[in-house]
GROMACS .gro file of C-alpha atoms in nm:
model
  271
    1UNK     CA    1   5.413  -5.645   3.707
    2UNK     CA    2   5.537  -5.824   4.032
    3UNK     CA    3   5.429  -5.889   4.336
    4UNK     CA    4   5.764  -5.937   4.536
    5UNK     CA    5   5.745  -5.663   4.804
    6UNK     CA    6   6.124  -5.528   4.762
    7UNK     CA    7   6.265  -5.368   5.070
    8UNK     CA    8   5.928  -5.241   5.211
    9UNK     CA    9   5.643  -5.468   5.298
   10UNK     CA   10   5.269  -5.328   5.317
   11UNK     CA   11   5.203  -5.475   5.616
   12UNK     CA   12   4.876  -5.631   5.805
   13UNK     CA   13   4.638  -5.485   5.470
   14UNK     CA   14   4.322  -5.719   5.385
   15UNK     CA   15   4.212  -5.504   5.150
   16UNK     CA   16   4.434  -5.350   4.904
   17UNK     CA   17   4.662  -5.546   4.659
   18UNK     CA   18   5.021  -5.395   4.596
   19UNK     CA   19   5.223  -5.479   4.274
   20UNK     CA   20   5.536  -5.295   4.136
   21UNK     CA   21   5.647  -5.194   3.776
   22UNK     CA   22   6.018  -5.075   3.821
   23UNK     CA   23   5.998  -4.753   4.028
   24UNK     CA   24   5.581  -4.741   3.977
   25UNK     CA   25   5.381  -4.891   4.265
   26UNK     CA   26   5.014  -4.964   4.171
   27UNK     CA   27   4.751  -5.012   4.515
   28UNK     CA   28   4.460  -5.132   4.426
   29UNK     CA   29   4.145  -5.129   4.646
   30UNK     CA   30   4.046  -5.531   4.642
   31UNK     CA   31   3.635  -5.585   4.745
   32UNK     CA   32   3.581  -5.635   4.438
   33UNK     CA   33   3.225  -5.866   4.571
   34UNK     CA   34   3.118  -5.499   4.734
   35UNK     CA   35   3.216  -5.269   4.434
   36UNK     CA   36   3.484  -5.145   4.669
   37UNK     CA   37   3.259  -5.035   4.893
   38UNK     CA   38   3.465  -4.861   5.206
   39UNK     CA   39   3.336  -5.051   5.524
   40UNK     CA   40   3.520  -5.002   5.900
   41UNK     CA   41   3.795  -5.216   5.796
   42UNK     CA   42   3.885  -5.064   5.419
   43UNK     CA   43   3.888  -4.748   5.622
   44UNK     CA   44   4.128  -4.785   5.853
   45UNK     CA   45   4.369  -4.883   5.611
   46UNK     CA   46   4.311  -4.635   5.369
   47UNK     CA   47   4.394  -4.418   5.722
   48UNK     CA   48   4.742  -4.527   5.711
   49UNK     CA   49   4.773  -4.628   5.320
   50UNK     CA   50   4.923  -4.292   5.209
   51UNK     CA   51   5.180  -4.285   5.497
   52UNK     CA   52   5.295  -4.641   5.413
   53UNK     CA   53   5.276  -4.532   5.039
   54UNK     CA   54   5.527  -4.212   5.129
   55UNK     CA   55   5.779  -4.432   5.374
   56UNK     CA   56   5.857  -4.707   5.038
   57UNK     CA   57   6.208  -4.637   4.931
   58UNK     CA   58   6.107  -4.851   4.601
   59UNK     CA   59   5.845  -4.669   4.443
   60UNK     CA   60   5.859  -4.268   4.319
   61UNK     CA   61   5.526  -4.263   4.123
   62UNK     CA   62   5.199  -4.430   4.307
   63UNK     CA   63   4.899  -4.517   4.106
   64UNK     CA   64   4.580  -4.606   4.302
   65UNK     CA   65   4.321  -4.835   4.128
   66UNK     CA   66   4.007  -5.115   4.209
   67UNK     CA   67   3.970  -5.394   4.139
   68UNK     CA   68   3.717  -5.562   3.985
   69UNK     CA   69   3.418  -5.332   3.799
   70UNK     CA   70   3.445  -5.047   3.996
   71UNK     CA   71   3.706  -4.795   4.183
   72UNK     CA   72   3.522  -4.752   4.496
   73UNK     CA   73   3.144  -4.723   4.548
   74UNK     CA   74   3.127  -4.507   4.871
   75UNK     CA   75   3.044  -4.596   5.233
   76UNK     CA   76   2.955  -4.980   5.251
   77UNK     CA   77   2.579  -4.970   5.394
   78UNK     CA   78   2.627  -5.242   5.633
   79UNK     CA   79   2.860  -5.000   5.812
   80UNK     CA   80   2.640  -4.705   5.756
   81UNK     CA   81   2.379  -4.920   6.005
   82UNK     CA   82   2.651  -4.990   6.217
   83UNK     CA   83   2.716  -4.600   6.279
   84UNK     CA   84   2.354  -4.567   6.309
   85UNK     CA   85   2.342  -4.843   6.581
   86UNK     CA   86   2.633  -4.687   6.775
   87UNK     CA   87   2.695  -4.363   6.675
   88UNK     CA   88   2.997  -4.314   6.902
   89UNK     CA   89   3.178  -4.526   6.687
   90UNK     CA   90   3.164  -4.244   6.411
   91UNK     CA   91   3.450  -4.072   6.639
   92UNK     CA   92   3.666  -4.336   6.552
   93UNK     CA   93   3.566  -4.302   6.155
   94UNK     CA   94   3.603  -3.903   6.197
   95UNK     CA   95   3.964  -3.929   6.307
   96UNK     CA   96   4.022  -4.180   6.013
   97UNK     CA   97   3.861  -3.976   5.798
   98UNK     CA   98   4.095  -3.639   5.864
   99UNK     CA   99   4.420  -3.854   5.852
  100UNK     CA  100   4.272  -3.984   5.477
  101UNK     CA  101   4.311  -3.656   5.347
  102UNK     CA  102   4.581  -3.500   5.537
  103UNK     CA  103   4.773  -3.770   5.451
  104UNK     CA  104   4.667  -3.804   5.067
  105UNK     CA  105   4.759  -3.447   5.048
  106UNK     CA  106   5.084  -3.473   5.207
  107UNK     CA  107   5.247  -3.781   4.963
  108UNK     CA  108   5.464  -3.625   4.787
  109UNK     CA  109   5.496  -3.912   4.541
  110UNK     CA  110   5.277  -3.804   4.228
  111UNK     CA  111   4.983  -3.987   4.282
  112UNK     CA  112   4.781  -4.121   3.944
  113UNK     CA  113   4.433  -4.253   3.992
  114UNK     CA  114   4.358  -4.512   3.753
  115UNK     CA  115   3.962  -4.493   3.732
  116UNK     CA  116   3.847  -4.812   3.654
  117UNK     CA  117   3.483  -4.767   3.776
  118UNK     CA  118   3.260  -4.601   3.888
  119UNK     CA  119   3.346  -4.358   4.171
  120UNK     CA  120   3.115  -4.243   4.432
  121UNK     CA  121   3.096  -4.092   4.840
  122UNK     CA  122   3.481  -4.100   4.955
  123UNK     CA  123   3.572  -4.320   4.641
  124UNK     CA  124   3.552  -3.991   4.442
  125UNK     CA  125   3.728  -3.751   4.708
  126UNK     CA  126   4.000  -4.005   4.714
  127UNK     CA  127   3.948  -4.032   4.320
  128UNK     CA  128   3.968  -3.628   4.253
  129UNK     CA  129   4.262  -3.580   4.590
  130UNK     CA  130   4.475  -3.782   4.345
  131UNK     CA  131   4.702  -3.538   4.143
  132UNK     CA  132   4.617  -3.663   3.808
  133UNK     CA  133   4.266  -3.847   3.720
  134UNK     CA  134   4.272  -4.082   3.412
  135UNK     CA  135   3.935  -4.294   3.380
  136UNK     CA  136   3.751  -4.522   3.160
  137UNK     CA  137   3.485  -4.358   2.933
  138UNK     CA  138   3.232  -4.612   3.096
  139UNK     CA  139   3.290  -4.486   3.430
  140UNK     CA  140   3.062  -4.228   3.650
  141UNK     CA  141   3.164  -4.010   3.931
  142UNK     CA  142   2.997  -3.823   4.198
  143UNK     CA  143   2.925  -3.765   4.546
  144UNK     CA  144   2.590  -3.892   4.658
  145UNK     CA  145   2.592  -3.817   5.051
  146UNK     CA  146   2.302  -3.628   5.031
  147UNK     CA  147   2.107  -3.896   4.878
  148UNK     CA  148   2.153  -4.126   5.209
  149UNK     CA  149   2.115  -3.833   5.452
  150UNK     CA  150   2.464  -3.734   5.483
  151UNK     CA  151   2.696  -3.433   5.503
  152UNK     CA  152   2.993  -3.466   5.210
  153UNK     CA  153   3.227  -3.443   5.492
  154UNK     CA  154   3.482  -3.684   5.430
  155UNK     CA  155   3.680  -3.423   5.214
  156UNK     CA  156   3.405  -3.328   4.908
  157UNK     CA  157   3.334  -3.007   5.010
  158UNK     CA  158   3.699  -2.943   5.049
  159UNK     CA  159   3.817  -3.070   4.674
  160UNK     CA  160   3.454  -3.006   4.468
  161UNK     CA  161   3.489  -2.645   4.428
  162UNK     CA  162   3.863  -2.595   4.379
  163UNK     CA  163   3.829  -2.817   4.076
  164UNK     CA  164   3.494  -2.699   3.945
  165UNK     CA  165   3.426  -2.386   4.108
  166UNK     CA  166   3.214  -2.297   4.362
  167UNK     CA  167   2.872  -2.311   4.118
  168UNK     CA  168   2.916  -2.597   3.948
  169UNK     CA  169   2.997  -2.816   4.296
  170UNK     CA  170   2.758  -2.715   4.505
  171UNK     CA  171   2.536  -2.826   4.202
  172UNK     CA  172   2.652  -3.172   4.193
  173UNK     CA  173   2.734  -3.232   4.624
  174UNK     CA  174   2.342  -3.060   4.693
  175UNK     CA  175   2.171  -3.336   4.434
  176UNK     CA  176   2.442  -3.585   4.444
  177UNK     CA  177   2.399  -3.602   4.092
  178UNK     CA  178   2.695  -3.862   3.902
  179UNK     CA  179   2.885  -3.741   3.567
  180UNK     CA  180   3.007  -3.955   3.357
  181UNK     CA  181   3.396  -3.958   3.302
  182UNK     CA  182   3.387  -3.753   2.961
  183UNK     CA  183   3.150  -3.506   3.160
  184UNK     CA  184   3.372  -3.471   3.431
  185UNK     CA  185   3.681  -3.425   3.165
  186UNK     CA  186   3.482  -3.149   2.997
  187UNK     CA  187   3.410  -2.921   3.314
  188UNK     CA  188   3.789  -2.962   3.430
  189UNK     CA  189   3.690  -3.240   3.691
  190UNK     CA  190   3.922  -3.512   3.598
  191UNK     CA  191   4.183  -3.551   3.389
  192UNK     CA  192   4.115  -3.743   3.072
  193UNK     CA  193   3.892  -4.043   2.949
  194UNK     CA  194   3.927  -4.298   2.750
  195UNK     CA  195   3.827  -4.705   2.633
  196UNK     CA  196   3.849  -4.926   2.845
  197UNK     CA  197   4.124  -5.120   2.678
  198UNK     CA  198   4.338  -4.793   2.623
  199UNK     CA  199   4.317  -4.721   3.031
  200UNK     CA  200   4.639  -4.891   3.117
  201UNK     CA  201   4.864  -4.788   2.818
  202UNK     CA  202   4.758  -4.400   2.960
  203UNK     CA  203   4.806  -4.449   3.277
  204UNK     CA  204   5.141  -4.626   3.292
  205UNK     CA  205   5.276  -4.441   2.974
  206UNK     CA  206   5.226  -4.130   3.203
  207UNK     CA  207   5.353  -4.300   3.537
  208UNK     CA  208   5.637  -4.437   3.361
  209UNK     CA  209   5.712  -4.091   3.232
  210UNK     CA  210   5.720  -3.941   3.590
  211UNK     CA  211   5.937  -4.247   3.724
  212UNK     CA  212   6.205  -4.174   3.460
  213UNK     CA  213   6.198  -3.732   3.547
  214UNK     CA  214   6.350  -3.577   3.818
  215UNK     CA  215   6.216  -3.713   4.088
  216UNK     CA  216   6.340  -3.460   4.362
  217UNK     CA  217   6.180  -3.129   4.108
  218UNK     CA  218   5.868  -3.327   4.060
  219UNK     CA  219   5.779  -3.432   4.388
  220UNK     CA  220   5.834  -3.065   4.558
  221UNK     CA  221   5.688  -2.912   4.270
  222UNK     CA  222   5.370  -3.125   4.355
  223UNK     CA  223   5.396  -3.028   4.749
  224UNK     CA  224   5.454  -2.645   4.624
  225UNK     CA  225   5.117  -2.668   4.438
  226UNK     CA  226   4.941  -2.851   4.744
  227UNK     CA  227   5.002  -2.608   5.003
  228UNK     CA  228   4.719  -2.419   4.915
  229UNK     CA  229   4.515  -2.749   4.947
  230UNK     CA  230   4.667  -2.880   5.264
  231UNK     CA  231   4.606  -2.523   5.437
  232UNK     CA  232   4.204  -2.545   5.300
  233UNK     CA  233   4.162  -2.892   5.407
  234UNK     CA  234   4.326  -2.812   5.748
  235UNK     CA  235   4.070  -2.512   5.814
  236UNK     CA  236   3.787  -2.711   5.689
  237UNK     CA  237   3.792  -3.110   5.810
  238UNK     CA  238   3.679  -3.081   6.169
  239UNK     CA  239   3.382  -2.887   6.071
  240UNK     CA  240   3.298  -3.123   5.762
  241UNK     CA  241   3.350  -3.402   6.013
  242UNK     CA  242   3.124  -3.237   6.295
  243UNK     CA  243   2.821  -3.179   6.012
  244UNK     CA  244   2.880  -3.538   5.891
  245UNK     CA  245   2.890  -3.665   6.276
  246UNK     CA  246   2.549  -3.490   6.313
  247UNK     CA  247   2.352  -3.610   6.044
  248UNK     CA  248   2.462  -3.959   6.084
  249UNK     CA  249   2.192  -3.916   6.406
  250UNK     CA  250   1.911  -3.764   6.189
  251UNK     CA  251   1.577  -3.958   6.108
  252UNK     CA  252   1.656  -3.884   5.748
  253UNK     CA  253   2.023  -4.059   5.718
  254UNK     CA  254   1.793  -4.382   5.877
  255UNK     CA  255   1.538  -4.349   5.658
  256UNK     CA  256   1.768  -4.320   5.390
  257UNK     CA  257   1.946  -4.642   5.478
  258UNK     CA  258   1.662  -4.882   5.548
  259UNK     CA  259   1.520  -4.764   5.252
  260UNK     CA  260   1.825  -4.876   5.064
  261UNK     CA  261   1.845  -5.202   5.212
  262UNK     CA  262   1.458  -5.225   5.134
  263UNK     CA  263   1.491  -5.139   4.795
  264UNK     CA  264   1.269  -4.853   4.779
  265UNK     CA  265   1.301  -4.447   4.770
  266UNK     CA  266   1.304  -4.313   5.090
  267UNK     CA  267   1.060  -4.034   5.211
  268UNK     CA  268   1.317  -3.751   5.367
  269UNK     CA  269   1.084  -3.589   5.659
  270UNK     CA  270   1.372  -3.316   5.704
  271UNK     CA  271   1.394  -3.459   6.065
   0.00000   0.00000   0.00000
C-alpha cells in the first residue's frame, strides 16, 4: 500500500490513517494507546469522514479498519465525564452523531469493515452500518450502553434489529451482552470470520473484486438497497439522540462512570 494522497488530500484528521491500494482506500481509526476509543475529537472527524470518503475521485471501494488490537472500543470515558460535567456540550455530540450515520448510509462507495478487534458502543454501529463485515475470529462485538447508563442512541437501535431481528437485538442492546465474531456470523450479524492472519487476504481479495466490477451498477445497487435504511434512520435519530441526551443527566450514567474509572461494579439506583 501507499501513502501518497493522489488528487484528494484527507485534510486536518489526527486520528485516522489513510493508505491506497489502486482504486481501494483503507481508513483506519489510529488511538491505538485508547483501543480506539471515540473521544470529542475522533468524533468530529468521523462526522465528516464519510463525506470526505464519498468526494475522493481515487478510490471506488472504502475499507474502514483500527489500528492497533482493536477496531473501536466505544465512547472514550474521559469524554463520557466531560458530558457529565457539561452536559450542553452533548448538543454538539448529538448533531455529530446524526451526520455519522446519515452520512455512512449515504456513501455510495461499498464500504468493507475490516474487524480487527473488538467492537463495542458506536465502534459496532459504525462496524455493522458498513455494507459488508469481515472480522477476526478473536474479535467480540456488542453494544454495551446500557452497562454505563446510556441509551444506544448513536444509531444501535436503528441497525440491531434489521440485521438480527427485533428479538434477538433487543436481547443483546437491553444486557449489552458482546458476541464473539463467529457468534455474530452465525445469527446473520456480520459477515464472515476468520484467523487472524487470513483477515487481510479476505478483505482485500473481496475489495479488490469490487474495484475491478462495474462500479456505476455496484454503487447504485448499494444506494437502491439503503433506502430503506436511510428512510429508518431518518425517522428514528432525533429521538435516539433525545433518549441518549437524557440519560447522559441520570444518577445512573454517573454512577456508572465513576465506577469505571474506580474499578468497581456500579450500584444502578434507577435514578
Amino acid at each position: 500500500m501507499t501513502t501518497e494522497p493522489g488528487a484528494f488530500e484527507f485534510r486536518d484528521y489526527q486520528c485516522f490513517t489513510f493508505e491506497r491500494r489502486n482504486r481501494v482506500l483503507t481508513a483506519t481509526i489510529n488511538r491505538p494507546e485508547a483501543m480506539n476509543a471515540v473521544n470529542a475529537r475522533l468524533h468530529e472527524e468521523f462526522s465528516r469522514l464519510f463525506t470526505d470518503l464519498a468526494m475522493d475521485p481515487d478510490s471506488d471501494v472504502v475499507v474502514l479498519t483500527g489500528a492497533g488490537r482493536a477496531f473501536c472500543a466505544g465512547g472514550d470515558i474521559n469524554w463520557m465525564q466531560e458530558h457529565i460535567d457539561v452536559p450542553g456540550e452533548f448538543e454538539r455530540t448529538g448533531l455529530e452523531a446524526k451526520r455519522i450515520v446519515f452520512s455512512q448510509l449515504d456513501l455510495e462507495k461499498p464500504l468493507i469493515c475490516r474487524l480487527n478487534g473488538h467492537a463495542t458502543g458506536l465502534g459496532a454501529t459504525i462496524a455493522l452500518m458498513c455494507d459488508i463485515i469481515i472480522a477476526s475470529d478473536k474479535a467480540k462485538i456488542g453494544d454495551p450502553h446500557v452497562s454505563v447508563g446510556l441509551v444506544a442512541g448513536d444509531g444501535g437501535a436503528v441497525i440491531w434489529p434489521q440485521l438480527i431481528g427485533f428479538a434477538r437485538a433487543k436481547e443483546f442492546l437491553l444486557t449489552g451482552d458482546l458476541l464473539t465474531a463467529p457468534e455474530a456470523v452465525q445469527i446473520g450479524l456480520i459477515n464472515r470470520a476468520v484467523a487472524p492472519e487470513r483477515l487481510d487476504d479476505e478483505v482485500y481479495a473481496l475489495a479488490d473484486r469490487l474495484a475491478g466490477g462495474a462500479t456505476k451498477a455496484i454503487r447504485w445497487t448499494k444506494t437502491a438497497t439503503n433506502i430503506a435504511l436511510k428512510q429508518l434512520a431518518h425517522s428514528m435519530m432525533d429521538a435516539c439522540i433525545g433518549y441518549e441526551s437524557m440519560s447522559n443527566l441520570t444518577e445512573d450514567h454517573r454512577e456508572a462512570v465513576a465506577a469505571f474509572r474506580e474499578k468497581r461494579k456500579p450500584a444502578f439506583t434507577g435514578r
